[in-house]
């Protein structure tokens, strides 16, 4: 996959400028702005912001901030029994599986699972999304509160991914997949502004079907795939079970039960 847009990392102050260059180097982004940039990343007092310069309507920049908004509220009020994702992944009071979130995005689902005690390795192949997530995690991990502790269970590995096949030596209990799915007309109208920006940047993951096989090979016990309720099965493969929530379903592919050994 090659990123659709060239997105520079920019800053206004000297302190931010040095850090912005480090971020650009880390994620293979440029430090030079261009007149026709559709998107720009700006480092503002250590906070990385994504600006959509050609957006059809006025939009605030997109930032990963685990201490703000719905994410923070959800993390502090998450209850095992209410979370479809927890059931799908197999979290219980006694067992918190280790998870590779192989399509991490902005880390929202991973944050819920980390809030329930799971340790997660995160993979995100889009360098701009990975840079935003990394910045949000680093800032949150410095705080000595519940959210900081939760984010310390989230480890962003990088952009090498299940399709490039590099860098996975450990065997997670569960692999979690939530690739982008092309939006239909009705879904499009309901998408919030920050997600419109995200979708414009990332596009749809046309190669998502290819993720299921390497995910099954990597997981010790199961693979969980999040899909819109109307979407077909990933790679056309029927899951062993499904957990449904209002807008999504979680398709669960069981490799072996949590109590079963490999032999
Ligand atoms: C729908 S978003 C994931 C949202 C995420 N579950 C959350 O809660 O924030 C899908 C993400 O998967 C990433 N992605 C798609 N295919 C990937 C792959 N093969 N490896 C790594 N990341 C991938 C996309 O770049 C995109 O950021």
CSV table of C-alpha atoms and ligand atoms in Angstrom, one decimal:
chain,number,residue,atom,x,y,z
A,1,UNK,CA,0.0,0.0,0.0
A,2,UNK,CA,1.3,3.5,-0.8
A,3,UNK,CA,-0.2,6.4,1.1
A,4,UNK,CA,-2.5,8.5,-1.2
A,5,UNK,CA,-1.3,11.8,0.1
A,6,UNK,CA,2.1,13.4,0.9
A,7,UNK,CA,1.7,14.8,4.4
A,8,UNK,CA,4.4,17.0,5.9
A,9,UNK,CA,5.1,17.4,9.6
A,10,UNK,CA,5.4,21.1,10.5
A,11,UNK,CA,5.7,23.3,13.5
A,12,UNK,CA,5.8,27.0,14.5
A,13,UNK,CA,8.1,27.1,17.5
A,14,UNK,CA,11.8,26.1,17.7
A,15,UNK,CA,11.1,23.4,20.4
A,16,UNK,CA,8.3,21.9,18.3
A,17,UNK,CA,10.4,22.2,15.2
A,18,UNK,CA,13.1,19.8,16.4
A,19,UNK,CA,10.5,17.3,17.6
A,20,UNK,CA,8.6,17.6,14.3
A,21,UNK,CA,11.7,16.6,12.4
A,22,UNK,CA,12.1,13.6,14.6
A,23,UNK,CA,8.5,12.6,14.0
A,24,UNK,CA,9.0,13.0,10.3
A,25,UNK,CA,12.1,10.9,10.3
A,26,UNK,CA,10.5,8.2,12.5
A,27,UNK,CA,7.5,7.7,10.2
A,28,UNK,CA,9.2,8.4,6.8
A,29,UNK,CA,7.3,11.7,6.3
A,30,UNK,CA,8.5,15.0,4.8
A,31,UNK,CA,9.3,18.2,6.7
A,32,UNK,CA,8.6,20.4,3.7
A,33,UNK,CA,5.1,22.0,3.1
A,34,UNK,CA,3.8,22.3,-0.4
A,35,UNK,CA,1.1,24.7,-1.8
A,36,UNK,CA,-1.1,21.8,-2.8
A,37,UNK,CA,-0.9,19.8,0.4
A,38,UNK,CA,-4.3,18.3,1.1
A,39,UNK,CA,-3.3,17.4,4.6
A,40,UNK,CA,-0.6,18.7,7.0
A,41,UNK,CA,0.5,17.5,10.4
A,42,UNK,CA,1.3,20.3,12.8
A,43,UNK,CA,3.1,19.8,16.1
A,44,UNK,CA,1.7,22.3,18.6
A,45,UNK,CA,3.2,22.3,22.1
A,46,UNK,CA,3.9,18.6,21.7
A,47,UNK,CA,0.4,17.8,20.4
A,48,UNK,CA,0.3,16.4,16.9
A,49,UNK,CA,-2.6,17.7,14.9
A,50,UNK,CA,-3.9,16.6,11.5
A,51,UNK,CA,-5.3,19.4,9.4
A,52,UNK,CA,-7.4,18.8,6.3
A,53,UNK,CA,-6.7,21.9,4.2
A,54,UNK,CA,-9.1,21.0,1.3
A,55,UNK,CA,-12.0,19.8,3.5
A,56,UNK,CA,-15.4,20.6,2.1
A,57,UNK,CA,-16.5,22.0,5.5
A,58,UNK,CA,-14.9,23.7,8.4
A,59,UNK,CA,-13.2,21.0,10.6
A,60,UNK,CA,-11.2,21.0,13.8
A,61,UNK,CA,-7.9,19.2,13.5
A,62,UNK,CA,-7.8,15.5,14.3
A,63,UNK,CA,-5.8,14.6,17.4
A,64,UNK,CA,-5.4,11.4,19.4
A,65,UNK,CA,-6.2,12.4,23.0
A,66,UNK,CA,-7.1,9.5,25.3
A,67,UNK,CA,-7.9,11.9,28.1
A,68,UNK,CA,-10.6,13.7,26.2
A,69,UNK,CA,-14.2,13.0,25.1
A,70,UNK,CA,-15.9,9.7,24.5
A,71,UNK,CA,-12.7,7.6,24.8
A,72,UNK,CA,-11.9,8.9,28.3
A,73,UNK,CA,-15.5,8.4,29.5
A,74,UNK,CA,-15.7,4.9,28.0
A,75,UNK,CA,-12.4,3.8,29.5
A,76,UNK,CA,-13.5,4.8,33.0
A,77,UNK,CA,-17.0,3.4,32.7
A,78,UNK,CA,-16.4,0.2,30.7
A,79,UNK,CA,-17.9,-2.9,32.2
A,80,UNK,CA,-17.1,-6.3,30.9
A,81,UNK,CA,-20.6,-7.4,30.6
A,82,UNK,CA,-21.6,-4.4,28.5
A,83,UNK,CA,-18.9,-4.6,25.9
A,84,UNK,CA,-19.5,-6.8,22.8
A,85,UNK,CA,-15.8,-6.4,21.9
A,86,UNK,CA,-14.8,-7.9,25.3
A,87,UNK,CA,-17.1,-11.0,24.7
A,88,UNK,CA,-15.7,-11.4,21.2
A,89,UNK,CA,-12.1,-11.3,22.3
A,90,UNK,CA,-12.8,-13.5,25.3
A,91,UNK,CA,-11.8,-11.2,28.2
A,92,UNK,CA,-13.1,-12.3,31.5
A,93,UNK,CA,-12.4,-11.5,35.2
A,94,UNK,CA,-9.9,-14.4,35.2
A,95,UNK,CA,-8.4,-14.1,31.7
A,96,UNK,CA,-7.1,-11.1,29.8
A,97,UNK,CA,-5.7,-12.4,26.5
A,98,UNK,CA,-2.7,-10.8,24.9
A,99,UNK,CA,-3.7,-9.2,21.7
A,100,UNK,CA,-2.2,-8.0,18.4
A,101,UNK,CA,-4.4,-5.3,17.0
A,102,UNK,CA,-3.3,-5.5,13.4
A,103,UNK,CA,-5.3,-2.6,12.1
A,104,UNK,CA,-4.9,-0.2,15.0
A,105,UNK,CA,-6.1,3.1,13.4
A,106,UNK,CA,-6.6,5.7,16.1
A,107,UNK,CA,-6.4,3.1,18.9
A,108,UNK,CA,-10.0,3.5,20.1
A,109,UNK,CA,-10.9,-0.2,20.2
A,110,UNK,CA,-7.4,-1.1,21.6
A,111,UNK,CA,-8.0,1.5,24.4
A,112,UNK,CA,-11.2,-0.3,25.4
A,113,UNK,CA,-9.5,-3.6,25.6
A,114,UNK,CA,-6.5,-2.2,27.4
A,115,UNK,CA,-9.0,-0.7,29.9
A,116,UNK,CA,-10.2,-4.2,30.6
A,117,UNK,CA,-6.7,-5.3,31.4
A,118,UNK,CA,-5.4,-6.7,28.1
A,119,UNK,CA,-1.9,-6.1,26.8
A,120,UNK,CA,-1.8,-5.1,23.2
A,121,UNK,CA,0.7,-4.8,20.4
A,122,UNK,CA,-0.5,-2.3,17.8
A,123,UNK,CA,0.2,-2.3,14.2
A,124,UNK,CA,-0.8,0.6,11.9
A,125,UNK,CA,0.5,0.7,8.3
A,126,UNK,CA,-0.5,4.2,7.5
A,127,UNK,CA,2.4,6.4,8.6
A,128,UNK,CA,0.3,9.5,9.3
A,129,UNK,CA,-2.2,7.5,11.4
A,130,UNK,CA,0.7,5.7,13.2
A,131,UNK,CA,2.3,9.1,14.0
A,132,UNK,CA,-0.9,10.5,15.4
A,133,UNK,CA,-1.4,7.3,17.5
A,134,UNK,CA,2.1,7.3,18.7
A,135,UNK,CA,1.9,10.9,19.8
A,136,UNK,CA,-1.4,10.3,21.6
A,137,UNK,CA,0.0,7.2,23.4
A,138,UNK,CA,3.3,8.9,24.4
A,139,UNK,CA,1.4,11.9,25.9
A,140,UNK,CA,-1.1,9.7,27.7
A,141,UNK,CA,1.5,7.3,29.0
A,142,UNK,CA,3.2,10.1,30.9
A,143,UNK,CA,0.2,10.7,33.1
A,144,UNK,CA,0.0,8.8,36.4
A,145,UNK,CA,-3.7,8.1,36.3
A,146,UNK,CA,-6.0,5.3,35.1
A,147,UNK,CA,-5.8,6.4,31.5
A,148,UNK,CA,-2.0,6.7,31.6
A,149,UNK,CA,-1.8,3.2,33.1
A,150,UNK,CA,-4.3,1.9,30.5
A,151,UNK,CA,-2.2,3.3,27.7
A,152,UNK,CA,1.0,1.7,29.1
A,153,UNK,CA,-0.6,-1.6,28.1
A,154,UNK,CA,-0.7,-0.4,24.5
A,155,UNK,CA,2.5,-0.8,22.5
A,156,UNK,CA,2.8,0.5,19.0
A,157,UNK,CA,5.1,-1.8,17.1
A,158,UNK,CA,5.2,0.2,13.8
A,159,UNK,CA,4.0,0.1,10.2
A,160,UNK,CA,5.3,-3.4,9.3
A,161,UNK,CA,2.2,-5.5,9.2
A,162,UNK,CA,0.6,-8.8,8.7
A,163,UNK,CA,0.8,-8.4,4.9
A,164,UNK,CA,4.5,-7.4,4.9
A,165,UNK,CA,5.1,-10.3,7.3
A,166,UNK,CA,8.0,-8.8,9.2
A,167,UNK,CA,8.7,-8.5,12.8
A,168,UNK,CA,6.3,-10.9,14.5
A,169,UNK,CA,8.1,-13.4,16.6
A,170,UNK,CA,5.7,-13.8,19.5
A,171,UNK,CA,2.4,-15.5,19.5
A,172,UNK,CA,-0.5,-13.4,20.8
A,173,UNK,CA,-3.6,-15.1,22.2
A,174,UNK,CA,-5.9,-13.1,19.9
A,175,UNK,CA,-5.4,-11.1,16.7
A,176,UNK,CA,-8.0,-8.3,16.3
A,177,UNK,CA,-8.8,-6.9,12.8
A,178,UNK,CA,-10.9,-3.8,11.9
A,179,UNK,CA,-10.0,-2.9,8.4
A,180,UNK,CA,-11.7,0.1,6.6
A,181,UNK,CA,-14.8,-0.9,4.8
A,182,UNK,CA,-16.2,1.2,1.9
A,183,UNK,CA,-19.1,3.2,3.3
A,184,UNK,CA,-22.5,3.0,1.7
A,185,UNK,CA,-24.7,6.1,1.2
A,186,UNK,CA,-26.6,5.9,4.5
A,187,UNK,CA,-23.5,5.2,6.6
A,188,UNK,CA,-21.7,8.1,4.9
A,189,UNK,CA,-24.3,10.6,6.1
A,190,UNK,CA,-23.8,9.4,9.7
A,191,UNK,CA,-20.1,9.5,9.8
A,192,UNK,CA,-18.8,12.2,12.2
A,193,UNK,CA,-16.5,14.9,10.9
A,194,UNK,CA,-13.3,13.6,12.4
A,195,UNK,CA,-14.0,10.2,10.8
A,196,UNK,CA,-14.7,11.8,7.5
A,197,UNK,CA,-11.2,13.3,7.7
A,198,UNK,CA,-9.8,9.9,8.6
A,199,UNK,CA,-11.6,8.1,5.8
A,200,UNK,CA,-10.4,10.7,3.3
A,201,UNK,CA,-6.8,10.2,4.4
A,202,UNK,CA,-6.8,6.4,4.6
A,203,UNK,CA,-9.4,5.4,1.9
A,204,UNK,CA,-10.7,1.9,2.0
A,205,UNK,CA,-8.5,-1.1,2.7
A,206,UNK,CA,-9.1,-3.0,-0.6
A,207,UNK,CA,-6.6,-5.7,0.4
A,208,UNK,CA,-8.3,-6.4,3.7
A,209,UNK,CA,-9.4,-10.0,2.7
A,210,UNK,CA,-5.7,-10.9,2.7
A,211,UNK,CA,-5.4,-10.2,6.4
A,212,UNK,CA,-7.4,-13.2,7.6
A,213,UNK,CA,-5.0,-16.0,6.7
A,214,UNK,CA,-1.8,-14.4,8.4
A,215,UNK,CA,-4.0,-13.4,11.4
A,216,UNK,CA,-5.1,-17.1,11.8
A,217,UNK,CA,-1.5,-18.2,11.5
A,218,UNK,CA,-0.3,-15.7,14.1
A,219,UNK,CA,-3.1,-16.1,16.8
A,220,UNK,CA,-2.8,-18.8,19.4
A,221,UNK,CA,-6.6,-19.0,20.1
A,222,UNK,CA,-8.7,-16.8,17.9
A,223,UNK,CA,-9.1,-14.0,15.4
A,224,UNK,CA,-11.8,-11.3,15.9
A,225,UNK,CA,-12.9,-9.2,12.9
A,226,UNK,CA,-15.0,-6.1,13.4
A,227,UNK,CA,-17.4,-5.5,10.5
A,228,UNK,CA,-20.3,-3.1,9.8
A,229,UNK,CA,-23.5,-5.2,10.2
A,230,UNK,CA,-24.2,-5.1,6.5
A,231,UNK,CA,-20.7,-6.2,5.3
A,232,UNK,CA,-19.9,-9.6,4.0
A,233,UNK,CA,-17.5,-11.9,5.9
A,234,UNK,CA,-13.8,-11.1,5.6
A,235,UNK,CA,-12.3,-13.2,2.8
A,236,UNK,CA,-15.8,-14.7,2.4
A,237,UNK,CA,-15.1,-17.0,5.3
A,238,UNK,CA,-17.8,-17.8,7.7
A,239,UNK,CA,-16.9,-17.3,11.4
A,240,UNK,CA,-17.5,-19.8,14.2
A,241,UNK,CA,-19.6,-17.2,16.1
A,242,UNK,CA,-20.8,-13.6,15.9
A,243,UNK,CA,-21.4,-11.0,18.6
A,244,UNK,CA,-23.6,-8.2,17.5
A,245,UNK,CA,-23.8,-4.6,18.7
A,246,UNK,CA,-25.9,-1.7,17.4
A,247,UNK,CA,-23.8,-0.7,14.3
A,248,UNK,CA,-21.2,-3.5,14.1
A,249,UNK,CA,-20.7,-7.1,14.5
A,250,UNK,CA,-17.7,-9.1,15.7
A,251,UNK,CA,-16.9,-12.2,13.7
A,252,UNK,CA,-15.0,-14.7,15.8
A,253,UNK,CA,-12.8,-17.3,14.2
A,254,UNK,CA,-11.7,-19.9,16.7
A,255,UNK,CA,-8.4,-21.7,16.3
A,256,UNK,CA,-8.6,-23.5,19.6
A,257,UNK,CA,-10.4,-23.0,22.9
A,258,UNK,CA,-8.7,-20.9,25.6
A,259,UNK,CA,-8.3,-24.1,27.7
A,260,UNK,CA,-6.9,-26.3,24.9
A,261,UNK,CA,-3.2,-26.8,24.4
A,262,UNK,CA,-1.5,-26.7,21.0
A,263,UNK,CA,-1.2,-30.6,20.7
B,1,LIG,C1,-11.2,1.2,10.6
B,1,LIG,S1,-9.5,1.7,11.0
B,1,LIG,C2,-9.3,0.9,12.6
B,1,LIG,C3,-9.9,1.7,13.7
B,1,LIG,C4,-9.5,1.1,15.0
B,1,LIG,N1,-10.0,-0.2,15.3
B,1,LIG,C5,-9.9,2.1,16.1
B,1,LIG,O1,-10.6,1.7,17.0
B,1,LIG,O2,-9.4,3.2,16.1
B,1,LIG,C6,-8.6,0.7,10.0
B,1,LIG,C7,-7.1,1.0,10.1
B,1,LIG,O3,-6.4,-0.2,9.7
B,1,LIG,C8,-5.2,0.2,9.0
B,1,LIG,N2,-4.8,-1.0,8.2
B,1,LIG,C9,-5.5,-1.5,7.1
B,1,LIG,N3,-4.8,-2.6,6.6
B,1,LIG,C10,-3.7,-2.7,7.4
B,1,LIG,C11,-2.7,-3.7,7.4
B,1,LIG,N4,-2.5,-4.6,6.5
B,1,LIG,N5,-1.7,-3.5,8.4
B,1,LIG,C12,-1.8,-2.5,9.3
B,1,LIG,N6,-2.8,-1.6,9.3
B,1,LIG,C13,-3.7,-1.7,8.4
B,1,LIG,C14,-5.7,1.4,8.2
B,1,LIG,O4,-4.6,2.2,7.8
B,1,LIG,C15,-6.6,2.1,9.2
B,1,LIG,O5,-5.9,3.0,9.9
